[in-house]
Tab-separated table of C-alpha atoms and ligand atoms in Angstrom:
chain	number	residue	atom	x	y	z
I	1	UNK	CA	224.639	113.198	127.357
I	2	UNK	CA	224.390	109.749	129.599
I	3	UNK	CA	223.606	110.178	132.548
I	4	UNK	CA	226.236	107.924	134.466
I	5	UNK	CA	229.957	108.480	133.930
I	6	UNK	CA	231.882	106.409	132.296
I	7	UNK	CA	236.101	105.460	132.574
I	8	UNK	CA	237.099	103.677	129.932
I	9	UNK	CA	233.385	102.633	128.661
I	10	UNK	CA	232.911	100.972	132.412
I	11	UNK	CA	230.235	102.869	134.431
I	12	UNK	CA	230.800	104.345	137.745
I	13	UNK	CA	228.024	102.975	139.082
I	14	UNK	CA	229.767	99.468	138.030
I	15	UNK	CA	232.709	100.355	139.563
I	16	UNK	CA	231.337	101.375	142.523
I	17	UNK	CA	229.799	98.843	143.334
I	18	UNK	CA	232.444	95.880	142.507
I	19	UNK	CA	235.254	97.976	144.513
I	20	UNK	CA	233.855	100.187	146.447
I	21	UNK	CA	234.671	103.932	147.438
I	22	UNK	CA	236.647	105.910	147.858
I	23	UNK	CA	238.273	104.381	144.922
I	24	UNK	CA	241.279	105.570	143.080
I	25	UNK	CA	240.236	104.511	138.988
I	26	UNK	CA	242.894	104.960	136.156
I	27	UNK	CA	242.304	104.551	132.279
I	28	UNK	CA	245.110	102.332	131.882
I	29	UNK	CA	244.913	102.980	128.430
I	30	UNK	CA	245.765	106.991	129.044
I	31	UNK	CA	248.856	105.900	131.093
I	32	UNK	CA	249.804	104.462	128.254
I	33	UNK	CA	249.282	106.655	125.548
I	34	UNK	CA	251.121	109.511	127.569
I	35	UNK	CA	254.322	106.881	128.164
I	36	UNK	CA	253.999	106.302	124.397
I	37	UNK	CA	253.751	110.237	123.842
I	38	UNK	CA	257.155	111.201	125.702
I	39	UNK	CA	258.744	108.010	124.610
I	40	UNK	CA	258.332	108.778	121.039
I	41	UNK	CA	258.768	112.009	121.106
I	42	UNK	CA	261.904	112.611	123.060
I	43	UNK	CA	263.795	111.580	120.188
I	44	UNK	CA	267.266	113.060	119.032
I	45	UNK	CA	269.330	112.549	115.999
I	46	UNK	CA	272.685	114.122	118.053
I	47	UNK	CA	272.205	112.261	121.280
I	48	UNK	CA	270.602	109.529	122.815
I	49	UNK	CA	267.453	110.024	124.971
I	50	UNK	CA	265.256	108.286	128.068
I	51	UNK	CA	262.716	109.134	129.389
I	52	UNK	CA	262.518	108.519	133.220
I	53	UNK	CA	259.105	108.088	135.141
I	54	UNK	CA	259.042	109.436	137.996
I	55	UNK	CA	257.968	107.134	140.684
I	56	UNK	CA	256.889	109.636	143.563
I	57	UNK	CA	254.071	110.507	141.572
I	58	UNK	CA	252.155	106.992	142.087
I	59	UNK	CA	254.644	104.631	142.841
I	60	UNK	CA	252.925	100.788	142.875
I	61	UNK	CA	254.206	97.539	140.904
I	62	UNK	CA	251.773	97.597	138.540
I	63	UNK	CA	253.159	101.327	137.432
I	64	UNK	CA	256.466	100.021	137.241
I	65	UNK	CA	255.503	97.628	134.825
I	66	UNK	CA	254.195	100.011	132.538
I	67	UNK	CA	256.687	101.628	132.635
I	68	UNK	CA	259.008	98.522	131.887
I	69	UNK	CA	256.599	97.566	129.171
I	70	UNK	CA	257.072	101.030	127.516
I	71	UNK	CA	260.780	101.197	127.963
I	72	UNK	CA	261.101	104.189	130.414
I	73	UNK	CA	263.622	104.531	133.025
I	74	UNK	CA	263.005	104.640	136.738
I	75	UNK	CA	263.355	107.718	139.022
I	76	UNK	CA	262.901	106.599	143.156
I	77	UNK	CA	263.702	108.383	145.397
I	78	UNK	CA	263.649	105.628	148.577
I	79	UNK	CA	264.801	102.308	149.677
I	80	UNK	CA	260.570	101.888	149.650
I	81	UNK	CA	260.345	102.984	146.189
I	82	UNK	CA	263.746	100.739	144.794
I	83	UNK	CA	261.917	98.042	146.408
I	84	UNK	CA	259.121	98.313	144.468
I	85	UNK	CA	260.580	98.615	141.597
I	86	UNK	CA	263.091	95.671	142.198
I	87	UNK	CA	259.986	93.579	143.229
I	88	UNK	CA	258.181	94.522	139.444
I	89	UNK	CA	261.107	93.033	138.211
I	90	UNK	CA	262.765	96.157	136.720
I	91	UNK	CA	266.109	96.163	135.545
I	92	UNK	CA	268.070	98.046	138.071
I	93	UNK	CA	270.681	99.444	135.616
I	94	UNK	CA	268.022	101.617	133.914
I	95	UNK	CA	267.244	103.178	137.609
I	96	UNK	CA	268.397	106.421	139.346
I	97	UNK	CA	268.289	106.724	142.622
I	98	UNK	CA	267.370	110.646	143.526
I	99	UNK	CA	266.994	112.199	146.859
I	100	UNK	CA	269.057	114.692	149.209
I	101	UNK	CA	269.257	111.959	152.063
I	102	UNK	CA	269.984	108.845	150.638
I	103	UNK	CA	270.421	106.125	154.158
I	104	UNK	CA	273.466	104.349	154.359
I	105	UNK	CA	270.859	101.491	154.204
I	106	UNK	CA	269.704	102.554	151.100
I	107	UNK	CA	272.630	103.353	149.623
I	108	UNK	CA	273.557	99.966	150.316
I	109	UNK	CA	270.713	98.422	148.850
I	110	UNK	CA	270.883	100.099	145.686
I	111	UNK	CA	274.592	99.562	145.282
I	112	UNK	CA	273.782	95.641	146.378
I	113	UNK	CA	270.714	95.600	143.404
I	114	UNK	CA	273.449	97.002	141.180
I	115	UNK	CA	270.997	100.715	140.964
I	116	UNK	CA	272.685	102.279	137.300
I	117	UNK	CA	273.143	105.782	138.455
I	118	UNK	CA	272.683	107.499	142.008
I	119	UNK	CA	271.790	110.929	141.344
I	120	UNK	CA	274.135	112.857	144.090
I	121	UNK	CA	272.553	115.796	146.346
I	122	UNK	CA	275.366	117.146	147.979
I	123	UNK	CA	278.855	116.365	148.800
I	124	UNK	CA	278.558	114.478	152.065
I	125	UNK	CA	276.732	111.876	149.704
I	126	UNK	CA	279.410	112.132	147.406
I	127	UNK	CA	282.288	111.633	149.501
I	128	UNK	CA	280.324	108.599	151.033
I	129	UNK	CA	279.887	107.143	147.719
I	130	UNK	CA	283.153	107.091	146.918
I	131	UNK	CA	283.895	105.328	150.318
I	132	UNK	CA	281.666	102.759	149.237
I	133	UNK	CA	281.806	102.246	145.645
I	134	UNK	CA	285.052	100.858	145.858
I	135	UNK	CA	283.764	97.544	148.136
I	136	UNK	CA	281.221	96.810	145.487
I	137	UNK	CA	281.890	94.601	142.334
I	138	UNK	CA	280.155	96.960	139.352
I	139	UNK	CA	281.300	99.950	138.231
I	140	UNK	CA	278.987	102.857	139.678
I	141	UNK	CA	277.209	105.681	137.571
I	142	UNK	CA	276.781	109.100	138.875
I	143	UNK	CA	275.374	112.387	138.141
I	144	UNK	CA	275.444	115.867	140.515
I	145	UNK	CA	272.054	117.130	141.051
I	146	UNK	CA	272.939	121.097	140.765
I	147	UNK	CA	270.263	124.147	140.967
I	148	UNK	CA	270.917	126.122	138.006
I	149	UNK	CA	269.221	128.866	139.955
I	150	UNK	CA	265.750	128.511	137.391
I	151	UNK	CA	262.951	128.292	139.399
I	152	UNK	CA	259.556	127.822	138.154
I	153	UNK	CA	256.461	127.913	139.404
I	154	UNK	CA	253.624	127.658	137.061
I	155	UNK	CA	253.271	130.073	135.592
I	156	UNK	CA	255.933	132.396	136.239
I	157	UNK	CA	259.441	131.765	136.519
I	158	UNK	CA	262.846	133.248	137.925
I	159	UNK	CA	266.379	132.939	137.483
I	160	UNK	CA	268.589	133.702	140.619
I	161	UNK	CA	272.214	133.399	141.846
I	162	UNK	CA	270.877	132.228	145.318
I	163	UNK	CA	269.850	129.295	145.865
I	164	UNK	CA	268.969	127.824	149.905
I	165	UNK	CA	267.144	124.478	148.270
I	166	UNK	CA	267.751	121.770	150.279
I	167	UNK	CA	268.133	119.703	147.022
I	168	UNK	CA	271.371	120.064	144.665
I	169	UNK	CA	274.387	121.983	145.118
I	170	UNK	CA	274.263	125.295	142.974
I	171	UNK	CA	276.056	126.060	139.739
I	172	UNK	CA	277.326	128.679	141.235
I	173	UNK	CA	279.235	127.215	143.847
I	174	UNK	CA	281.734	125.778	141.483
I	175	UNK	CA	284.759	125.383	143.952
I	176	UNK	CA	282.582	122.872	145.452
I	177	UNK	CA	281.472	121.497	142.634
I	178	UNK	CA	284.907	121.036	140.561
I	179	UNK	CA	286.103	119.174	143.964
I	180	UNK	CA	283.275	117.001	143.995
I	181	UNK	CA	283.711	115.755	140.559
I	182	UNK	CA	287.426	115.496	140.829
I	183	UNK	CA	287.208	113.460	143.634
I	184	UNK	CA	284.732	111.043	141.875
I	185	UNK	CA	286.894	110.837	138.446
I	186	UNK	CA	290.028	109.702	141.166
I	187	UNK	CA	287.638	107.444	142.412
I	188	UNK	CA	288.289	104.261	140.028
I	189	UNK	CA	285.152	102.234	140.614
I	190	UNK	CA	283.153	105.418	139.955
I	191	UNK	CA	282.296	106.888	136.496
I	192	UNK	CA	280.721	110.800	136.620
I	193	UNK	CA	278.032	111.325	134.006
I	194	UNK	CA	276.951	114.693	134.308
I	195	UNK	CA	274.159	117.182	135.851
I	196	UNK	CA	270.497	116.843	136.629
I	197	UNK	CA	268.316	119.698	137.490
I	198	UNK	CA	265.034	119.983	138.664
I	199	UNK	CA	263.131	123.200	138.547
I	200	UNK	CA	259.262	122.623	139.504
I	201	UNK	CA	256.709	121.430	139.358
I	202	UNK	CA	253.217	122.509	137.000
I	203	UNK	CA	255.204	123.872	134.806
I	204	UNK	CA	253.538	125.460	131.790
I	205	UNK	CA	256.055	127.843	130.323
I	206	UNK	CA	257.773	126.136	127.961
I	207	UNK	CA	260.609	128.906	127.917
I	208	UNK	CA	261.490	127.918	131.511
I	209	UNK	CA	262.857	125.005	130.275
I	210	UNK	CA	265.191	125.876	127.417
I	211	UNK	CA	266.117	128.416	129.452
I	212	UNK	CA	267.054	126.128	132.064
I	213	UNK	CA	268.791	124.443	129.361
I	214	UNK	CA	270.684	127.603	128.102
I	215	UNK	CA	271.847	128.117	131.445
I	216	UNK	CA	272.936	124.177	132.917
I	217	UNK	CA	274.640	124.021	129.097
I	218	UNK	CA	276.696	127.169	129.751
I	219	UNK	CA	277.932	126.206	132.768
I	220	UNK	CA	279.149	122.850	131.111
I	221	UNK	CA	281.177	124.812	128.924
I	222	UNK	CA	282.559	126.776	131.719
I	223	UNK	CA	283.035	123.595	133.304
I	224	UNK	CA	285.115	121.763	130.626
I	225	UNK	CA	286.748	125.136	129.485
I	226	UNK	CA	287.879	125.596	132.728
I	227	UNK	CA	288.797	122.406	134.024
I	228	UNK	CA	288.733	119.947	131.358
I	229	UNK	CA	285.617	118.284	132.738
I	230	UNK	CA	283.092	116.535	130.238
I	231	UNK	CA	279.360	116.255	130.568
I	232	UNK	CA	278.336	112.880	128.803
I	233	UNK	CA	274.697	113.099	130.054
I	234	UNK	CA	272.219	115.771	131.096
I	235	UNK	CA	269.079	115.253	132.840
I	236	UNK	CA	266.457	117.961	132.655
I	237	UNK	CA	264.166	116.807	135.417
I	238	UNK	CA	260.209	116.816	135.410
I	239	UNK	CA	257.370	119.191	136.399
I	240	UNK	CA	255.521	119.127	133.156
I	241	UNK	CA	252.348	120.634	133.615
I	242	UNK	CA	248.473	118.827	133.442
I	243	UNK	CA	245.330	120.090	133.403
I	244	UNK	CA	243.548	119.763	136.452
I	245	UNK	CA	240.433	123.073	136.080
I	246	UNK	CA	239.705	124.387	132.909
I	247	UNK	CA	241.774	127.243	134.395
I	248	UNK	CA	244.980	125.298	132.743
I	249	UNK	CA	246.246	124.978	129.624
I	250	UNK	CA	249.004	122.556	130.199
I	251	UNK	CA	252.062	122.483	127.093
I	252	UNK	CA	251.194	119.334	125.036
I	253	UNK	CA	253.513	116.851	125.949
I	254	UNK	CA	254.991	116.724	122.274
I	255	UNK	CA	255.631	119.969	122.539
I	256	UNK	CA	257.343	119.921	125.974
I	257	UNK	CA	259.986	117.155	124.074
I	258	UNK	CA	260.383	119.122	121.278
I	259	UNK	CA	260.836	122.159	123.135
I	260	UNK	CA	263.697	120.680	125.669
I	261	UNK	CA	265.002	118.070	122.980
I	262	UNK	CA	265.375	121.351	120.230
I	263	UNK	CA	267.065	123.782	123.053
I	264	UNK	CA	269.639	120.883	124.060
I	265	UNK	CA	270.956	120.114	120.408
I	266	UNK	CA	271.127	124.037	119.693
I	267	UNK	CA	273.084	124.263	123.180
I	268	UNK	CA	275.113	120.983	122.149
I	269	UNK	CA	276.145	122.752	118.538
I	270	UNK	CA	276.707	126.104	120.185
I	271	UNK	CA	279.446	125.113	122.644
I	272	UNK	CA	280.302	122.350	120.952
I	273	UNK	CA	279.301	119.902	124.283
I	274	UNK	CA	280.181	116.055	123.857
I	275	UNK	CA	276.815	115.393	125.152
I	276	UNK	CA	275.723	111.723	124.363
I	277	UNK	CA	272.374	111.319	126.489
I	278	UNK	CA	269.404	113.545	127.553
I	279	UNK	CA	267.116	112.423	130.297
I	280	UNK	CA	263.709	113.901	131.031
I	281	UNK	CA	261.454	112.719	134.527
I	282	UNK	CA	258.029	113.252	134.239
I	283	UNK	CA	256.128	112.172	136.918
I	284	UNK	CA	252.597	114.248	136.968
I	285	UNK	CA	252.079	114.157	133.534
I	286	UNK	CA	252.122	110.319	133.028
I	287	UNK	CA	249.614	109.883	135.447
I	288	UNK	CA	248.007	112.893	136.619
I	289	UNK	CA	245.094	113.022	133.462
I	290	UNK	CA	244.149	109.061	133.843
I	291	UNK	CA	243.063	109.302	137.821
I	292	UNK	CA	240.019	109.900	138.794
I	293	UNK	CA	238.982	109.321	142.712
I	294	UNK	CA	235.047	108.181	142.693
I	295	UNK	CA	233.650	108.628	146.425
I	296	UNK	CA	229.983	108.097	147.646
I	297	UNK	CA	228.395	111.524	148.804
I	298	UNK	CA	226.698	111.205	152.339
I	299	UNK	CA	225.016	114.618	154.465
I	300	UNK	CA	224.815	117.899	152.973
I	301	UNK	CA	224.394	120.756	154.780
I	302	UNK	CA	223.707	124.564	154.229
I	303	UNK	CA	225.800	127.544	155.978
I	304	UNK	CA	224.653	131.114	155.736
I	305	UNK	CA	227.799	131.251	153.025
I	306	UNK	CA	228.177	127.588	151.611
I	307	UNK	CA	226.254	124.548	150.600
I	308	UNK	CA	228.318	121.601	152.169
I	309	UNK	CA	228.514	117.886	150.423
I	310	UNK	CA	230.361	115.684	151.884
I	311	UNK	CA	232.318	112.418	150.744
I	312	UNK	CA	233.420	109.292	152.292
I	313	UNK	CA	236.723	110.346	151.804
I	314	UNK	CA	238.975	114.041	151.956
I	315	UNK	CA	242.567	114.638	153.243
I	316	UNK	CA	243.207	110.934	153.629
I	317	UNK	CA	243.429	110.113	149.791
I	318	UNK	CA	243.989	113.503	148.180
I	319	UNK	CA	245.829	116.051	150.392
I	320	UNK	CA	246.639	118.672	147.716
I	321	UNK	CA	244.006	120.638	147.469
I	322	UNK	CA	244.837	121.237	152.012
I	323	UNK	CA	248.287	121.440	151.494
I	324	UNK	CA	248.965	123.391	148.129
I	325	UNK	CA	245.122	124.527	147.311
I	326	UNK	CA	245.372	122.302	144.615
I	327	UNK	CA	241.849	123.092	142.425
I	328	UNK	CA	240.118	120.098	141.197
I	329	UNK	CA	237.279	119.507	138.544
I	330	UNK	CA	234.293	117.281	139.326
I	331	UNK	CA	230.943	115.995	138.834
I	332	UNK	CA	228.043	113.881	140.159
I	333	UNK	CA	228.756	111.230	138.235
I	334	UNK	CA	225.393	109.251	137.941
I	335	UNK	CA	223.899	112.699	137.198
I	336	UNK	CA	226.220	114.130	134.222
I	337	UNK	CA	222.936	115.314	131.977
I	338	UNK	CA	221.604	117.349	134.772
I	339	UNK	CA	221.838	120.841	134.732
I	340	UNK	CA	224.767	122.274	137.310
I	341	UNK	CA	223.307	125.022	139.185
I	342	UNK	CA	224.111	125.160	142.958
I	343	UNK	CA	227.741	126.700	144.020
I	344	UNK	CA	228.908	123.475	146.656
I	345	UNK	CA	231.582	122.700	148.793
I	346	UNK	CA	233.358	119.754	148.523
I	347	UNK	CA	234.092	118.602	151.734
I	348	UNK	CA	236.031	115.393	153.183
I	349	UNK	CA	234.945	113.780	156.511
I	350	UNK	CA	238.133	113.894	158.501
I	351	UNK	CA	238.282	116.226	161.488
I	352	UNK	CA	239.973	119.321	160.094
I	353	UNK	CA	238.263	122.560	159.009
I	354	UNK	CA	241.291	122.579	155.965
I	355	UNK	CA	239.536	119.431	154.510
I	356	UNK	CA	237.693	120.532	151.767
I	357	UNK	CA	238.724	118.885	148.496
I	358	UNK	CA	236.678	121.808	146.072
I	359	UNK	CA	236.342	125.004	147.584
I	360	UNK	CA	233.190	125.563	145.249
I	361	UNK	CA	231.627	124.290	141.876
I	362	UNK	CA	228.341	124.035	140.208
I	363	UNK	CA	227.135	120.614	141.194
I	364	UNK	CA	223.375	119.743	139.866
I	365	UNK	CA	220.796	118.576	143.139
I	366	UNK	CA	222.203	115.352	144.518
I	367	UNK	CA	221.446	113.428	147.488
I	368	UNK	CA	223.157	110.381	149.990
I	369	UNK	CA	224.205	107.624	147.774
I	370	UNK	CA	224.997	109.515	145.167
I	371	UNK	CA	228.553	108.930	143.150
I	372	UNK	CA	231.152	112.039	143.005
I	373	UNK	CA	234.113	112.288	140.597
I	374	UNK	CA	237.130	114.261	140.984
I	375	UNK	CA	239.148	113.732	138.025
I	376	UNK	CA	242.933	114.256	137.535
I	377	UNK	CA	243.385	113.015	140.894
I	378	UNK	CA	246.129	110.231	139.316
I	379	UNK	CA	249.198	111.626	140.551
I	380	UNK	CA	250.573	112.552	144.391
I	381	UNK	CA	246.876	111.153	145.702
I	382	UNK	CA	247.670	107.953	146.675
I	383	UNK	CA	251.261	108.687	146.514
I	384	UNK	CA	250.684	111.012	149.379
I	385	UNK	CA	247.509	109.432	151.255
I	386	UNK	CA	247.734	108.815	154.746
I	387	UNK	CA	245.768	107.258	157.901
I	388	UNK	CA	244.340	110.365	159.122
I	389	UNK	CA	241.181	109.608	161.641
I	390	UNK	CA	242.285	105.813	160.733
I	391	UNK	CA	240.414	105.984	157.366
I	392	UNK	CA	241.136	102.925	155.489
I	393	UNK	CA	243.316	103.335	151.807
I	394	UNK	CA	240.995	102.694	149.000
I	395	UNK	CA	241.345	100.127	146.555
I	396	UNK	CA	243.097	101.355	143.274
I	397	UNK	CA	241.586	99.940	139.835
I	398	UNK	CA	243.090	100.088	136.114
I	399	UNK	CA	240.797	99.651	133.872
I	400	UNK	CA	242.144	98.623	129.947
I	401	UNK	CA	239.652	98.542	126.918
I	402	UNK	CA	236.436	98.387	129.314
I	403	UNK	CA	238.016	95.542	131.476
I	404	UNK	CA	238.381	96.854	135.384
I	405	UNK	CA	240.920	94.915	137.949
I	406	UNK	CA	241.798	96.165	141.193
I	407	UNK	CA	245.533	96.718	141.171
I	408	UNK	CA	245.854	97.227	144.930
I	409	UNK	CA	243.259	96.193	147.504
I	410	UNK	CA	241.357	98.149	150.241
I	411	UNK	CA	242.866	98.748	152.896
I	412	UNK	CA	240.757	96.881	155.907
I	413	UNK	CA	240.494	97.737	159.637
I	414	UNK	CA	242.938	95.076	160.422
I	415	UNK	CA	245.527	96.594	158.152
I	416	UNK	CA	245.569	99.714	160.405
I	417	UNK	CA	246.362	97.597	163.394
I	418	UNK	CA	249.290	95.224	161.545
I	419	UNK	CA	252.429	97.144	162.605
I	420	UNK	CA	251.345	97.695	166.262
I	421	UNK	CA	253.144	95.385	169.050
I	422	UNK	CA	250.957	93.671	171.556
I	423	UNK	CA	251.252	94.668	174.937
I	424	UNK	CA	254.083	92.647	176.554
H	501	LLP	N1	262.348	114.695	139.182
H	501	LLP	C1	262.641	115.218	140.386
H	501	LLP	C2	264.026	115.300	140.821
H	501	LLP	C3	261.597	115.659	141.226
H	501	LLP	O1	261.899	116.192	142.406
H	501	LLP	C4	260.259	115.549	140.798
H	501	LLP	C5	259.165	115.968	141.660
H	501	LLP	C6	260.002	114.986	139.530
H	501	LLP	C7	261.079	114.575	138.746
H	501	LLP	C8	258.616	114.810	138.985
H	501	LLP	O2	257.933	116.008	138.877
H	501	LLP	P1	256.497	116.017	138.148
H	501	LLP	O3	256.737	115.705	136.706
H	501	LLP	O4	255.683	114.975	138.777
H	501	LLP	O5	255.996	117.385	138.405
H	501	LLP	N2	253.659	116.537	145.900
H	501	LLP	C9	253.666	117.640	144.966
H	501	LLP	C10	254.673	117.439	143.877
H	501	LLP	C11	256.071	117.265	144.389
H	501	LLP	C12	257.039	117.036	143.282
H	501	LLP	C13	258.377	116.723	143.810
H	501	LLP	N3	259.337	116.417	142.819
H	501	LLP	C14	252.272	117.789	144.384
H	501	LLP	O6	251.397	117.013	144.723
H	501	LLP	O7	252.033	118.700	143.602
């Protein structure tokens, strides 16, 4: 084995060096082969298909690009993340505009950049919409974001009549929901598509999702039995799982579209729905895999329990594993063909006892200067990183065929003091 880690054939070391750390690195070219991998693979002959990304997972220009280049739809969830997008030049009609507290500002926005569909949360958004979509030139798309009362986590999943999300309005609440979409087909400048549903995140059960299928498609044909109402599209959400510890065995992402497109066109035959369009969102699993966060280890110290490393970086540029235990993989990475024999701590250098990005792991001897790796750190890092102890942002770099360019710069000292006023 070599002894320095390499990212798409460019050496750490390299990298380091050019860009410093922390650093957020993606394989460009793994980006792309998983946008390829959903996009060709969420294929039906009954209906048509898209495949969203979704933004929150690493939202930056250069993403939405890809994603543009690859023909995937847009999920955001913000006026911050539309803007983005708009600014990457995406074409606004292929993006849907989630979230369960949409501004009047933003909604404005979006209807202004002519947004294609505003996924609705609840019916104070819907109402408003309706207020609105009526001053506005284009005809406006919508779907209902409902809970179909599936929830998943990992590895274990539940189906419930209650449901206290704060996101969606429940199937079960179908007063409300008839109403809503009533009030939207009266609504002449607005056109009601159908239902998305979300059910989790790090998903690897493939059954959760056809039966989240079985159960949203039911309810359709409740819907339209009952009240006449048609469901022209149907989006399934995200939360496809990745593997971040050898402890997961995420569903191959050609089998997740099999597995949802095969349950919706036995659904669509079975109760006979006039379903024309499936949507999927993957966020995680687009860019999850192809992150890897590189950081310089400083001090090391020894506890009567723990041998501590720490890194120039922590809860500042990866906050998962404080806030969800998130486990992460990792290695020294101008070491790989030494031998990995002392249990370590991974340990970040802001001032909170909860920053610890690896709880433990076989690390071979290393010492100040060294490079560490966490890998699969590509989606919700920088996403979710933060100013904590005013530690700079690091510099994100793609690197494509064993080329490296920094997609976003370093954040400098400077940067932290731009928004402040001066006294006076
Ligand atoms: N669609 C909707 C409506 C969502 O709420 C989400 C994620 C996705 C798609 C994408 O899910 P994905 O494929 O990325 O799992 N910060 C957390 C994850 C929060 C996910 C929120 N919603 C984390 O770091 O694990």
């Amino acid at each position: 084995m070599e002894k320095m880690l390499k990212i798409q054939g460019v050496g750490a070391d390299e990298l380091a060096k050019t860009y410093g750390t922390p650093l957020y690195i993606y394989d460009q070219n793994a980006i792309e082969s998983k946008m390829r991998t959903f996009h060709d693979h969420f294929q039906s002959e009954l209906f048509e298909t898209e495949v969203l990304y979704a933004s929150k997972a690493f939202c930056i220009k250069e993403m939405v690009r890809l994603a543009k280049q690859h023909d995937l739809g847009l999920d955001v969830v913000s006026g911050g993340e539309l803007f983005t997008a708009l600014s990457a030049g995406f074409d606004p009609s292929r993006i849907y505009f989630h979230g369960n507290n949409k501004s009047f500002q933003e909604i404005e926005e979006a209807l202004q950049a002519g947004v294609g569909t505003f996924i609705v949360d609840n019916v104070m958004e819907g109402a408003y919409l309706c207020e609105k979509a009526n001053l506005h030139p284009d005809q406006l798309h919508v779907m209902i974001r409902v809970n179909p009362g599936v929830e998943a986590h990992t590895h274990e999943y539940i189906v419930t009549a209650h449901d206290d999300s704060k996101f969606g309005i429940s199937i079960h609440e179908e007063e409300t929901l008839v109403e809503l979409i009533q009030q939207f087909q009266s609504t002449p400048s607005i056109v009601f598509d159908g239902f998305h549903a979300h059910i989790g995140s790090q998903i690897f059960e493939p059954q959760a999702f056809e039966t989240e299928v079985e159960v949203l498609a039911q309810f359709i044909y409740e819907l339209q039995k009952r009240y006449g109402i048609e469901t022209k599209c149907f989006d399934v959400g995200g939360g496809f799982a990745v593997h971040y510890t050898d402890a997961d065995a995420p569903i191959p992402i050609p089998q997740v579209c099999e597995t949802i497109i095969a349950a919706c066109e036995k659904q669509k035959n079975k109760y006979q729905l006039p379903l024309q369009k499936v949507m999927i969102e993957p966020g995680r699993s687009i860019v999850a895999e192809a992150g890897t966060t590189l950081y310089t280890i400083g001090f090391q110290k020894k506890t009567p329990h723990r041998n501590y490393l720490f890194v120039d970086g922590g809860m500042s540029d990866n906050i998962r594993p404080a806030l969800y235990q998130a486990a992460y993989d990792c290695d020294v990475a101008n070491r790989m063909d030494e031998t990995k024999t002392i249990p370590t701590c991974v340990a970040g250098k802001c001032c909170e006892s909860g920053d610890v990005l690896i709880d433990e792991i076989l690390l071979p001897a290393s010492q100040a200067g060294d490079l560490l790796a966490v890998y699969t750190t590509g989606a919700y890092g920088f996403s979710m990183s933060n100013h904590y102890n005013r530690l700079c942002r690091p510099a994100v770099v793609f690197v494509k065929d064993g080329t490296a360019r920094c997609v976003v710069k370093r954040e400098t000292y400077a940067d932290l003091l731009r928004g402040e006023c001066e006294e006076g």
